[in-house]
Tab-separated table of C-alpha atoms and ligand atoms in Angstrom:
chain	number	residue	atom	x	y	z
A	54	UNK	CA	-0.258	0.381	0.084
A	55	UNK	CA	1.308	3.409	-0.757
A	56	UNK	CA	0.681	6.703	-0.032
A	57	UNK	CA	-0.547	9.021	-2.848
A	58	UNK	CA	0.326	11.932	-3.279
A	59	UNK	CA	-0.763	14.916	-5.179
A	60	UNK	CA	1.015	17.601	-6.966
A	61	UNK	CA	-0.201	20.813	-8.288
A	62	UNK	CA	1.817	22.550	-10.655
A	63	UNK	CA	4.070	20.903	-13.474
A	64	UNK	CA	7.140	23.563	-13.435
A	65	UNK	CA	10.512	22.784	-12.206
A	66	UNK	CA	9.315	22.113	-7.649
A	67	UNK	CA	6.823	19.767	-9.103
A	68	UNK	CA	8.531	17.260	-11.330
A	69	UNK	CA	11.225	17.847	-8.658
A	70	UNK	CA	9.333	17.000	-5.611
A	71	UNK	CA	7.648	14.037	-8.123
A	72	UNK	CA	11.193	12.668	-9.232
A	73	UNK	CA	11.867	12.144	-5.320
A	74	UNK	CA	9.083	11.647	-3.743
A	75	UNK	CA	8.280	8.577	-6.153
A	76	UNK	CA	11.883	7.648	-5.283
A	77	UNK	CA	10.688	7.319	-1.862
A	78	UNK	CA	7.852	4.713	-2.746
A	79	UNK	CA	4.900	7.201	-3.225
A	80	UNK	CA	2.343	6.954	-5.860
A	81	UNK	CA	2.576	10.384	-7.607
A	82	UNK	CA	0.270	12.396	-10.254
A	83	UNK	CA	0.535	15.763	-11.192
A	84	UNK	CA	-1.809	18.217	-11.962
A	85	UNK	CA	-0.160	20.998	-14.596
A	86	UNK	CA	-2.997	23.413	-15.888
A	87	UNK	CA	-0.891	24.414	-18.711
A	88	UNK	CA	-0.893	22.006	-21.897
A	89	UNK	CA	3.156	21.784	-21.336
A	90	UNK	CA	5.037	21.026	-18.267
A	91	UNK	CA	7.627	23.524	-17.244
A	92	UNK	CA	6.094	26.560	-15.364
A	93	UNK	CA	8.417	29.274	-16.302
A	94	UNK	CA	11.457	26.719	-16.860
A	95	UNK	CA	9.820	26.851	-21.077
A	96	UNK	CA	11.174	28.076	-24.128
A	97	UNK	CA	9.554	29.511	-27.128
A	98	UNK	CA	9.421	27.115	-29.949
A	99	UNK	CA	10.690	28.093	-33.272
A	100	UNK	CA	13.820	29.481	-34.923
A	101	UNK	CA	14.703	31.781	-31.497
A	102	UNK	CA	14.327	29.940	-28.537
A	103	UNK	CA	13.925	32.165	-25.549
A	104	UNK	CA	13.510	30.939	-22.018
A	105	UNK	CA	10.591	32.325	-20.355
A	106	UNK	CA	12.696	32.577	-17.209
A	107	UNK	CA	15.281	30.808	-15.862
A	108	UNK	CA	18.798	31.123	-18.326
A	109	UNK	CA	21.700	29.421	-16.189
A	110	UNK	CA	21.958	26.543	-13.819
A	111	UNK	CA	25.050	27.231	-10.918
A	112	UNK	CA	26.694	24.049	-11.100
A	113	UNK	CA	28.226	24.493	-7.271
A	114	UNK	CA	24.523	24.519	-6.731
A	115	UNK	CA	21.870	21.796	-5.238
A	116	UNK	CA	19.810	22.002	-7.813
A	117	UNK	CA	23.214	21.199	-10.421
A	118	UNK	CA	24.395	18.724	-8.294
A	119	UNK	CA	20.848	16.468	-7.908
A	120	UNK	CA	19.879	16.828	-11.579
A	121	UNK	CA	23.773	15.246	-12.294
A	122	UNK	CA	23.679	12.346	-9.890
A	123	UNK	CA	20.253	11.165	-11.830
A	124	UNK	CA	21.905	12.040	-15.399
A	125	UNK	CA	19.899	14.803	-16.428
A	126	UNK	CA	22.873	17.947	-16.018
A	127	UNK	CA	24.621	17.256	-18.976
A	128	UNK	CA	25.075	18.503	-21.990
A	129	UNK	CA	25.245	21.827	-20.685
A	130	UNK	CA	27.813	24.940	-22.520
A	131	UNK	CA	29.949	26.509	-19.971
A	132	UNK	CA	30.508	30.788	-20.109
A	133	UNK	CA	31.902	31.435	-23.579
A	134	UNK	CA	34.954	33.521	-21.940
A	135	UNK	CA	36.594	34.214	-24.842
A	136	UNK	CA	33.593	36.899	-25.484
A	137	UNK	CA	33.596	40.385	-24.823
A	138	UNK	CA	31.908	41.485	-21.698
A	139	UNK	CA	31.501	44.539	-21.257
A	140	UNK	CA	30.144	47.073	-18.501
A	141	UNK	CA	28.172	50.647	-18.985
A	142	UNK	CA	29.155	53.689	-17.273
A	143	UNK	CA	27.960	57.113	-17.500
A	144	UNK	CA	26.715	55.778	-20.518
A	145	UNK	CA	29.194	53.992	-22.268
A	146	UNK	CA	30.422	50.612	-22.883
A	147	UNK	CA	33.895	49.487	-21.111
A	148	UNK	CA	35.678	46.282	-21.238
A	149	UNK	CA	36.792	46.494	-17.031
A	150	UNK	CA	34.510	47.872	-14.260
A	151	UNK	CA	35.733	51.056	-12.896
A	152	UNK	CA	38.414	50.067	-10.243
A	153	UNK	CA	37.012	50.901	-6.922
A	154	UNK	CA	33.655	48.726	-8.251
A	155	UNK	CA	36.968	45.457	-8.458
A	156	UNK	CA	37.808	46.741	-5.274
A	157	UNK	CA	35.151	47.162	-3.397
A	158	UNK	CA	33.267	43.310	-4.680
A	159	UNK	CA	36.343	41.691	-3.396
A	160	UNK	CA	36.580	42.921	-0.623
A	161	UNK	CA	32.585	42.862	0.344
A	162	UNK	CA	32.475	39.019	-0.736
A	163	UNK	CA	34.604	38.077	2.131
A	164	UNK	CA	33.162	39.865	4.078
A	165	UNK	CA	30.024	39.071	6.586
A	166	UNK	CA	27.279	41.113	6.070
A	167	UNK	CA	24.184	41.806	8.681
A	168	UNK	CA	19.970	41.081	7.799
A	169	UNK	CA	19.211	43.782	9.420
A	170	UNK	CA	20.808	46.646	7.206
A	171	UNK	CA	20.264	47.423	3.725
A	172	UNK	CA	22.817	46.541	1.116
A	173	UNK	CA	23.329	50.077	0.265
A	174	UNK	CA	23.608	51.251	3.560
A	175	UNK	CA	26.121	48.235	4.818
A	176	UNK	CA	28.589	48.411	1.644
A	177	UNK	CA	28.688	52.491	2.189
A	178	UNK	CA	29.892	51.998	5.200
A	179	UNK	CA	32.193	49.176	4.471
A	180	UNK	CA	33.667	50.701	1.764
A	181	UNK	CA	33.761	54.242	3.202
A	182	UNK	CA	32.668	55.339	-0.365
A	183	UNK	CA	29.571	56.087	-1.745
A	184	UNK	CA	29.614	55.621	-4.959
A	185	UNK	CA	31.278	52.638	-5.615
A	186	UNK	CA	28.486	51.118	-3.474
A	187	UNK	CA	25.961	52.239	-5.314
A	188	UNK	CA	27.432	51.116	-8.719
A	189	UNK	CA	27.697	47.693	-6.682
A	190	UNK	CA	24.048	47.785	-5.891
A	191	UNK	CA	23.438	48.036	-9.381
A	192	UNK	CA	24.939	45.706	-10.571
A	193	UNK	CA	22.707	43.407	-8.879
A	194	UNK	CA	20.292	43.873	-10.781
A	195	UNK	CA	21.581	40.790	-12.671
A	196	UNK	CA	20.373	38.668	-9.967
A	197	UNK	CA	17.981	40.097	-7.872
A	198	UNK	CA	15.889	41.942	-11.501
A	199	UNK	CA	14.943	44.529	-9.511
A	200	UNK	CA	15.071	48.314	-9.914
A	201	UNK	CA	17.140	49.378	-6.369
A	202	UNK	CA	18.602	46.336	-5.059
A	203	UNK	CA	20.653	48.813	-2.548
A	204	UNK	CA	17.083	48.710	-0.557
A	205	UNK	CA	17.530	44.950	0.147
A	206	UNK	CA	18.655	43.493	3.120
A	207	UNK	CA	22.857	43.283	3.157
A	208	UNK	CA	23.182	39.736	3.950
A	209	UNK	CA	20.656	38.309	1.119
A	210	UNK	CA	22.761	40.611	-1.727
A	211	UNK	CA	26.071	39.607	-0.403
A	212	UNK	CA	24.633	35.852	-0.195
A	213	UNK	CA	23.920	36.348	-4.052
A	214	UNK	CA	27.650	38.361	-4.337
A	215	UNK	CA	29.082	34.864	-3.179
A	216	UNK	CA	27.630	32.500	-6.259
A	217	UNK	CA	27.308	35.053	-8.932
A	218	UNK	CA	30.818	36.205	-8.718
A	219	UNK	CA	32.811	33.159	-8.829
A	220	UNK	CA	36.458	31.625	-10.746
A	221	UNK	CA	35.750	30.455	-12.738
A	222	UNK	CA	31.826	31.183	-13.328
A	223	UNK	CA	29.842	28.099	-12.662
A	224	UNK	CA	27.135	29.281	-14.647
A	225	UNK	CA	26.278	26.235	-17.216
A	226	UNK	CA	23.935	26.751	-20.087
A	227	UNK	CA	21.212	24.179	-20.989
A	228	UNK	CA	21.429	23.211	-24.959
A	229	UNK	CA	18.017	24.363	-26.380
A	230	UNK	CA	17.245	26.201	-23.547
A	231	UNK	CA	15.214	24.757	-20.074
A	232	UNK	CA	12.388	23.309	-21.891
A	233	UNK	CA	15.159	20.755	-22.386
A	234	UNK	CA	15.915	20.419	-18.895
A	235	UNK	CA	11.809	20.803	-18.238
A	236	UNK	CA	12.198	17.690	-20.856
A	237	UNK	CA	14.690	15.534	-19.187
A	238	UNK	CA	13.070	15.678	-16.037
A	239	UNK	CA	9.320	15.053	-17.509
A	240	UNK	CA	10.518	11.793	-19.185
A	241	UNK	CA	11.854	10.372	-15.541
A	242	UNK	CA	9.410	11.819	-13.555
A	243	UNK	CA	7.187	8.868	-16.646
A	244	UNK	CA	9.872	6.377	-16.403
A	245	UNK	CA	9.171	6.279	-13.352
A	246	UNK	CA	5.524	5.943	-12.990
A	247	UNK	CA	4.331	9.069	-11.678
A	248	UNK	CA	0.728	9.746	-14.246
A	249	UNK	CA	0.968	13.976	-15.604
A	250	UNK	CA	-1.998	15.417	-15.781
A	251	UNK	CA	-1.287	18.704	-18.623
A	252	UNK	CA	-4.446	20.697	-19.606
A	253	UNK	CA	-5.739	20.306	-15.780
A	254	UNK	CA	-5.902	23.152	-13.683
A	255	UNK	CA	-6.533	22.508	-9.695
A	256	UNK	CA	-9.112	24.879	-8.409
A	257	UNK	CA	-9.461	23.518	-4.687
A	258	UNK	CA	-7.165	22.116	-3.355
A	259	UNK	CA	-7.111	18.089	-2.951
A	260	UNK	CA	-7.173	15.896	-0.319
A	261	UNK	CA	-3.646	15.791	1.048
A	262	UNK	CA	-1.002	14.910	1.234
A	263	UNK	CA	-1.040	17.549	-1.626
A	264	UNK	CA	2.154	19.379	-3.126
A	265	UNK	CA	1.225	22.516	-4.248
A	266	UNK	CA	3.974	23.548	-6.422
A	267	UNK	CA	2.466	26.837	-7.725
A	268	UNK	CA	3.263	30.715	-6.972
A	269	UNK	CA	2.751	31.962	-4.447
A	270	UNK	CA	-0.450	34.113	-5.869
A	271	UNK	CA	-2.010	30.844	-6.605
A	272	UNK	CA	-1.118	28.617	-3.561
A	273	UNK	CA	-2.851	31.950	-1.357
A	274	UNK	CA	-6.037	31.243	-3.354
A	275	UNK	CA	-6.136	27.720	-3.227
A	276	UNK	CA	-5.550	27.483	0.768
A	277	UNK	CA	-7.864	30.893	1.384
A	278	UNK	CA	-4.876	32.129	3.384
A	279	UNK	CA	-4.046	35.795	2.411
A	280	UNK	CA	-0.231	35.544	4.833
A	281	UNK	CA	0.968	33.558	2.314
A	282	UNK	CA	2.876	36.353	0.632
A	283	UNK	CA	6.419	37.976	-0.230
A	284	UNK	CA	8.277	40.493	-1.617
A	285	UNK	CA	9.069	40.587	-5.285
A	286	UNK	CA	9.711	42.480	-7.887
A	287	UNK	CA	8.572	43.764	-11.626
A	288	UNK	CA	10.296	43.697	-14.454
A	289	UNK	CA	11.207	43.960	-18.385
A	290	UNK	CA	12.209	41.731	-20.818
A	291	UNK	CA	13.120	42.501	-23.867
A	292	UNK	CA	14.881	39.744	-26.047
A	293	UNK	CA	15.524	39.951	-29.688
A	294	UNK	CA	17.336	38.144	-32.651
A	295	UNK	CA	19.464	39.784	-34.505
A	296	UNK	CA	21.947	39.220	-37.799
A	297	UNK	CA	25.848	38.405	-36.179
A	298	UNK	CA	28.335	41.111	-36.021
A	299	UNK	CA	32.039	40.225	-35.126
A	300	UNK	CA	32.061	43.000	-32.252
A	301	UNK	CA	28.727	41.979	-30.448
A	302	UNK	CA	29.274	41.370	-27.014
A	303	UNK	CA	28.143	38.781	-24.585
A	304	UNK	CA	27.191	40.914	-22.014
A	305	UNK	CA	26.387	44.525	-21.222
A	306	UNK	CA	26.509	44.466	-17.480
A	307	UNK	CA	24.723	47.836	-16.537
A	308	UNK	CA	26.219	49.865	-14.160
A	309	UNK	CA	24.134	53.067	-14.424
A	310	UNK	CA	20.526	51.341	-13.493
A	311	UNK	CA	20.138	48.059	-12.523
A	312	UNK	CA	19.787	45.789	-16.357
A	313	UNK	CA	21.444	43.307	-18.111
A	314	UNK	CA	21.696	42.035	-21.825
A	315	UNK	CA	23.804	38.530	-22.724
A	316	UNK	CA	24.033	37.100	-25.916
A	317	UNK	CA	22.877	33.640	-25.258
A	318	UNK	CA	23.241	32.423	-28.053
A	319	UNK	CA	27.584	32.554	-27.780
A	320	UNK	CA	26.722	30.060	-24.813
A	321	UNK	CA	24.465	28.076	-27.461
A	322	UNK	CA	24.294	28.939	-30.864
A	323	UNK	CA	21.615	26.424	-31.050
A	324	UNK	CA	18.994	29.094	-29.729
A	325	UNK	CA	19.188	31.115	-33.387
A	326	UNK	CA	19.204	30.497	-36.517
A	327	UNK	CA	22.570	30.794	-38.017
A	328	UNK	CA	23.733	33.952	-38.573
A	329	UNK	CA	21.997	35.401	-35.667
A	330	UNK	CA	22.127	36.132	-32.732
A	331	UNK	CA	19.573	35.849	-29.301
A	332	UNK	CA	20.060	39.046	-27.232
A	333	UNK	CA	17.919	38.595	-24.267
A	334	UNK	CA	17.728	41.316	-21.731
A	335	UNK	CA	16.104	42.357	-18.524
A	336	UNK	CA	15.380	45.416	-16.040
A	337	UNK	CA	13.916	45.983	-13.022
A	338	UNK	CA	10.858	48.653	-13.461
A	339	UNK	CA	10.456	51.394	-11.589
A	340	UNK	CA	7.284	52.254	-9.491
A	341	UNK	CA	4.644	53.728	-11.907
A	342	UNK	CA	7.596	53.179	-14.910
A	343	UNK	CA	5.487	51.546	-17.699
A	344	UNK	CA	6.628	48.860	-20.296
A	345	UNK	CA	7.470	51.364	-23.302
A	346	UNK	CA	9.969	53.136	-20.854
A	347	UNK	CA	11.255	49.983	-19.658
A	348	UNK	CA	12.184	48.908	-23.402
A	349	UNK	CA	12.988	51.838	-23.808
A	350	UNK	CA	15.677	52.033	-21.005
A	351	UNK	CA	16.701	48.557	-22.106
A	352	UNK	CA	17.629	49.597	-25.642
A	353	UNK	CA	19.393	52.416	-24.614
A	354	UNK	CA	21.173	49.804	-23.205
A	355	UNK	CA	21.786	47.414	-26.504
A	356	UNK	CA	22.517	51.088	-28.085
A	357	UNK	CA	25.949	50.980	-26.298
A	358	UNK	CA	26.806	47.884	-27.094
A	359	UNK	CA	25.234	46.756	-30.148
A	360	UNK	CA	26.924	48.398	-33.493
A	361	UNK	CA	23.520	49.265	-35.474
A	362	UNK	CA	21.227	46.440	-33.968
A	363	UNK	CA	18.882	48.452	-34.843
A	364	UNK	CA	18.869	47.834	-38.705
A	365	UNK	CA	20.186	43.823	-37.876
A	366	UNK	CA	17.038	42.871	-35.538
A	367	UNK	CA	15.313	40.220	-37.302
A	368	UNK	CA	12.426	38.996	-34.044
A	369	UNK	CA	11.155	40.816	-30.957
A	370	UNK	CA	9.653	39.865	-27.701
A	371	UNK	CA	9.102	42.093	-24.736
A	372	UNK	CA	7.138	41.254	-21.642
A	373	UNK	CA	6.738	42.746	-18.142
A	374	UNK	CA	6.045	40.123	-15.756
A	375	UNK	CA	6.017	40.703	-12.147
A	376	UNK	CA	6.541	38.523	-8.837
A	377	UNK	CA	8.121	35.910	-11.226
A	378	UNK	CA	11.452	36.258	-10.528
A	379	UNK	CA	12.127	34.891	-7.482
A	380	UNK	CA	11.734	36.002	-3.429
A	381	UNK	CA	13.713	39.065	-2.061
A	382	UNK	CA	14.461	39.996	1.098
A	383	UNK	CA	14.202	43.136	2.900
A	384	UNK	CA	16.199	44.046	5.905
A	385	UNK	CA	15.916	42.294	8.761
A	386	UNK	CA	14.025	39.151	7.374
A	387	UNK	CA	15.293	36.025	5.590
A	388	UNK	CA	14.424	33.090	3.911
A	389	UNK	CA	13.386	31.421	7.440
A	390	UNK	CA	10.649	34.218	7.519
A	391	UNK	CA	9.430	33.550	4.320
A	392	UNK	CA	6.251	31.287	4.011
A	393	UNK	CA	6.884	27.864	5.245
A	394	UNK	CA	6.905	24.825	3.333
A	395	UNK	CA	5.089	22.721	5.709
A	396	UNK	CA	1.563	24.268	6.345
A	397	UNK	CA	0.090	21.554	8.702
A	398	UNK	CA	-2.130	18.569	7.778
A	399	UNK	CA	-0.476	17.374	4.654
A	400	UNK	CA	-0.200	20.575	3.245
A	401	UNK	CA	2.868	21.460	1.383
A	402	UNK	CA	4.718	24.612	-0.293
A	403	UNK	CA	6.872	24.693	-2.766
A	404	UNK	CA	8.268	27.739	-4.814
A	405	UNK	CA	10.962	30.317	-5.474
A	406	UNK	CA	9.265	32.483	-2.985
A	407	UNK	CA	8.876	29.972	0.278
A	408	UNK	CA	11.021	29.201	2.801
A	409	UNK	CA	14.762	27.743	1.984
A	410	UNK	CA	17.975	28.500	1.425
A	411	UNK	CA	19.474	29.102	-2.123
A	412	UNK	CA	19.546	31.424	-5.283
A	413	UNK	CA	16.497	31.871	-7.857
A	414	UNK	CA	15.450	28.186	-8.749
A	415	UNK	CA	17.210	26.647	-6.388
A	416	UNK	CA	14.858	28.077	-3.979
A	417	UNK	CA	12.316	26.015	-5.932
A	418	UNK	CA	14.247	22.699	-5.813
A	419	UNK	CA	15.610	23.081	-2.062
A	420	UNK	CA	11.927	23.537	-1.173
A	421	UNK	CA	10.647	20.072	-3.281
A	422	UNK	CA	13.230	18.403	-1.705
A	423	UNK	CA	12.041	19.773	1.993
A	424	UNK	CA	8.501	18.806	1.403
A	425	UNK	CA	9.296	15.070	0.053
A	426	UNK	CA	11.799	14.377	3.213
A	427	UNK	CA	8.833	15.902	5.479
A	428	UNK	CA	5.972	13.878	3.666
A	429	UNK	CA	8.560	10.448	3.465
A	430	UNK	CA	9.688	10.989	7.259
A	431	UNK	CA	6.220	11.556	8.599
A	432	UNK	CA	3.671	8.929	7.340
A	433	UNK	CA	1.518	9.399	9.960
A	434	UNK	CA	0.546	13.179	8.672
A	435	UNK	CA	-0.320	11.637	5.169
A	436	UNK	CA	-3.323	9.174	3.793
A	437	UNK	CA	-2.699	5.728	2.516
A	438	UNK	CA	-4.122	4.124	0.266
B	756	FAD	C1	12.652	36.560	-16.539
B	756	FAD	C2	13.604	35.508	-15.279
B	756	FAD	C3	14.764	34.666	-14.995
B	756	FAD	C4	15.506	33.886	-13.847
B	756	FAD	N1	16.874	33.085	-13.759
B	756	FAD	C5	16.802	32.218	-13.942
B	756	FAD	C6	18.478	31.956	-13.756
B	756	FAD	O1	19.067	32.299	-14.386
B	756	FAD	N2	18.805	30.818	-13.136
B	756	FAD	C7	17.319	30.298	-12.286
B	756	FAD	O2	17.924	29.387	-11.339
B	756	FAD	N3	16.107	30.791	-12.122
B	756	FAD	C8	16.031	31.512	-12.769
B	756	FAD	N4	14.770	32.360	-12.538
B	756	FAD	C9	13.471	31.473	-11.479
B	756	FAD	C10	13.121	30.288	-12.423
B	756	FAD	O3	12.310	30.729	-13.122
B	756	FAD	C11	12.189	29.555	-11.311
B	756	FAD	O4	12.591	29.751	-10.158
B	756	FAD	C12	11.741	28.771	-11.272
B	756	FAD	O5	11.116	28.641	-12.621
B	756	FAD	C13	10.513	28.606	-10.367
B	756	FAD	O6	9.585	27.029	-10.727
B	756	FAD	P1	8.625	26.811	-9.839
B	756	FAD	O7	7.847	25.703	-10.471
B	756	FAD	O8	8.204	27.260	-8.248
B	756	FAD	O9	7.540	27.411	-10.786
B	756	FAD	P2	7.021	27.426	-11.889
B	756	FAD	O10	7.736	27.447	-12.947
B	756	FAD	O11	5.685	28.899	-12.142
B	756	FAD	O12	5.894	26.061	-11.850
B	756	FAD	C14	4.322	26.549	-11.784
B	756	FAD	C15	3.519	25.848	-12.646
B	756	FAD	O13	2.093	25.403	-11.282
B	756	FAD	C16	1.131	25.392	-12.639
B	756	FAD	N5	-0.133	26.023	-11.948
B	756	FAD	C17	-0.437	26.817	-11.839
B	756	FAD	N6	-1.736	27.366	-10.791
B	756	FAD	C18	-2.091	25.803	-10.918
B	756	FAD	C19	-3.822	25.087	-10.648
B	756	FAD	N7	-4.383	26.089	-10.474
B	756	FAD	N8	-3.420	24.454	-11.236
B	756	FAD	C20	-2.085	23.294	-11.541
B	756	FAD	N9	-0.822	23.829	-12.302
B	756	FAD	C21	-1.186	25.403	-12.314
B	756	FAD	C22	1.552	26.961	-14.227
B	756	FAD	O14	1.185	26.270	-15.456
B	756	FAD	C23	2.822	26.163	-13.462
B	756	FAD	O15	2.877	25.567	-14.644
B	756	FAD	C24	14.676	33.344	-13.875
B	756	FAD	C25	12.861	33.711	-13.552
B	756	FAD	C26	12.865	34.313	-14.382
B	756	FAD	C27	11.024	34.987	-14.876
C-alpha cells in the first residue's frame, strides 16, 4: 500500500517533487494547468529559442548536483569567456569595471553582511565610498531583477555576490534552453511511473497529502490564506534576434541603472538561426514605470554596445512580469521568514518564494526536497491508500 501524493503544478518544483517522492516510494499524480510542463522553465519553439524565465544553472549548487546524480544535467555549456564582456558606466561601455567597483566587490565578497541593514547602507559603510557602493548595488540587478537592489537586506545581496561572482564562473547553459531540462525531468518522472495530467488546472485544494508547487498567489487562493505573501518585483524583458556582427558583446552589465543584456546564443548557438544572435535583456521596472519606458531604457543599453543593432533586428519579444523572478528579502528578513513549506495537515508549499535557501530556482528545488523529506519521514500525517 503506497501513500498517494497529489502535486499541483508541473514546473521545476512540481517535477522535482514528483521524481523525489516517487524515488521515496510514493504513488504520485501531477496536475499541470497548461498543456505543457515547465512553468517558467519553458522556451519558445521555432527559430528563436527564448527562455521565459531561467537561463543558467549554478554548477556549485544543489539543483545541479541532484540533476547530475540522475544523469539529467548534461550536456550543458559553460560561459564563453573568450567573448566580450562590457559594463556600462555613465552611458559608455568599457571592457573592465571601474577599479573601485572591482576592489569593492572583492572586499564585500569576503565580508559577513548583516541581515537587518540595507545593502546600500552596509556597503557604503564597509567601503567608505558611496559611489562604489551605489554601482555595486546596481550590478545586482542581474540576480535580483529589481529596480533598486540596494534597498534589499545586506545579507541577502551579499549571499548572491558570493554565488554570482565566482572564478571560474559556475554558470551552466542547457542546450536548447530550459525546455530541454523540463523535457528531461518530465521523461524521468514518467519512466518512474508518475502520472502527469497536463491541461488540468486545479481549482480547489485536493485531499492531502498534497504539494502545491504553484506561484505564491495561486497557493494563497487555494489555501484561502492571505498571509501567504512575500516581496517580489516587476521586471521588463526584451528579447531580440539580430544578424551577427563580429564586434557584438556577449554581456553588457549596466552600472548606471540595474539592467543586464546577454547574447545567449554565444553560449548556445542552437538558440538562434545560423548567422544570428539571440540577445535577452532585463531591467527592474521602477514604481509606476510603463513597459514602453522600461523597454526604451533597455534599447539604450543595447545602443551602447551593439553597433547598429536596430538595423539588424530580425525578431522581438517583450513583456512585463511581476513576482516571477523569485523572493527578495528586505532588511530584517531572511529566507527563514518566508511562507513555510509545511502548512500542516499534509499540505506542503513548494516554490521560489517560500522558506528555503538558495539562489532563484534553487529555492524551488530546496523547498521540493524539503517537502518530500517531511512527507516521507512523517507517514502518520498522510493518508494511506
Ligand atoms: C526572467 C527570469 C529569469 C530567471 N533566471 C533564472 C536563472 O537564470 N536561474 C535560475 O535558477 N532561476 C531563474 N529564474 C527563476 C526560475 O524561473 C524559477 O525559480 C522556477 O522556474 C520556478 O519554478 P516553480 O516550479 O517554482 O514555479 P513555476 O515555474 O511557476 O511552475 C508553477 C506551475 O504551476 C502551474 N499552475 C499554476 N496554477 C495551477 C493550478 N491551479 N493547477 C495546476 N497547475 C497550476 C503553472 O502553470 C506552472 O507550470 C528566472 C525567472 C525569471 C522570470
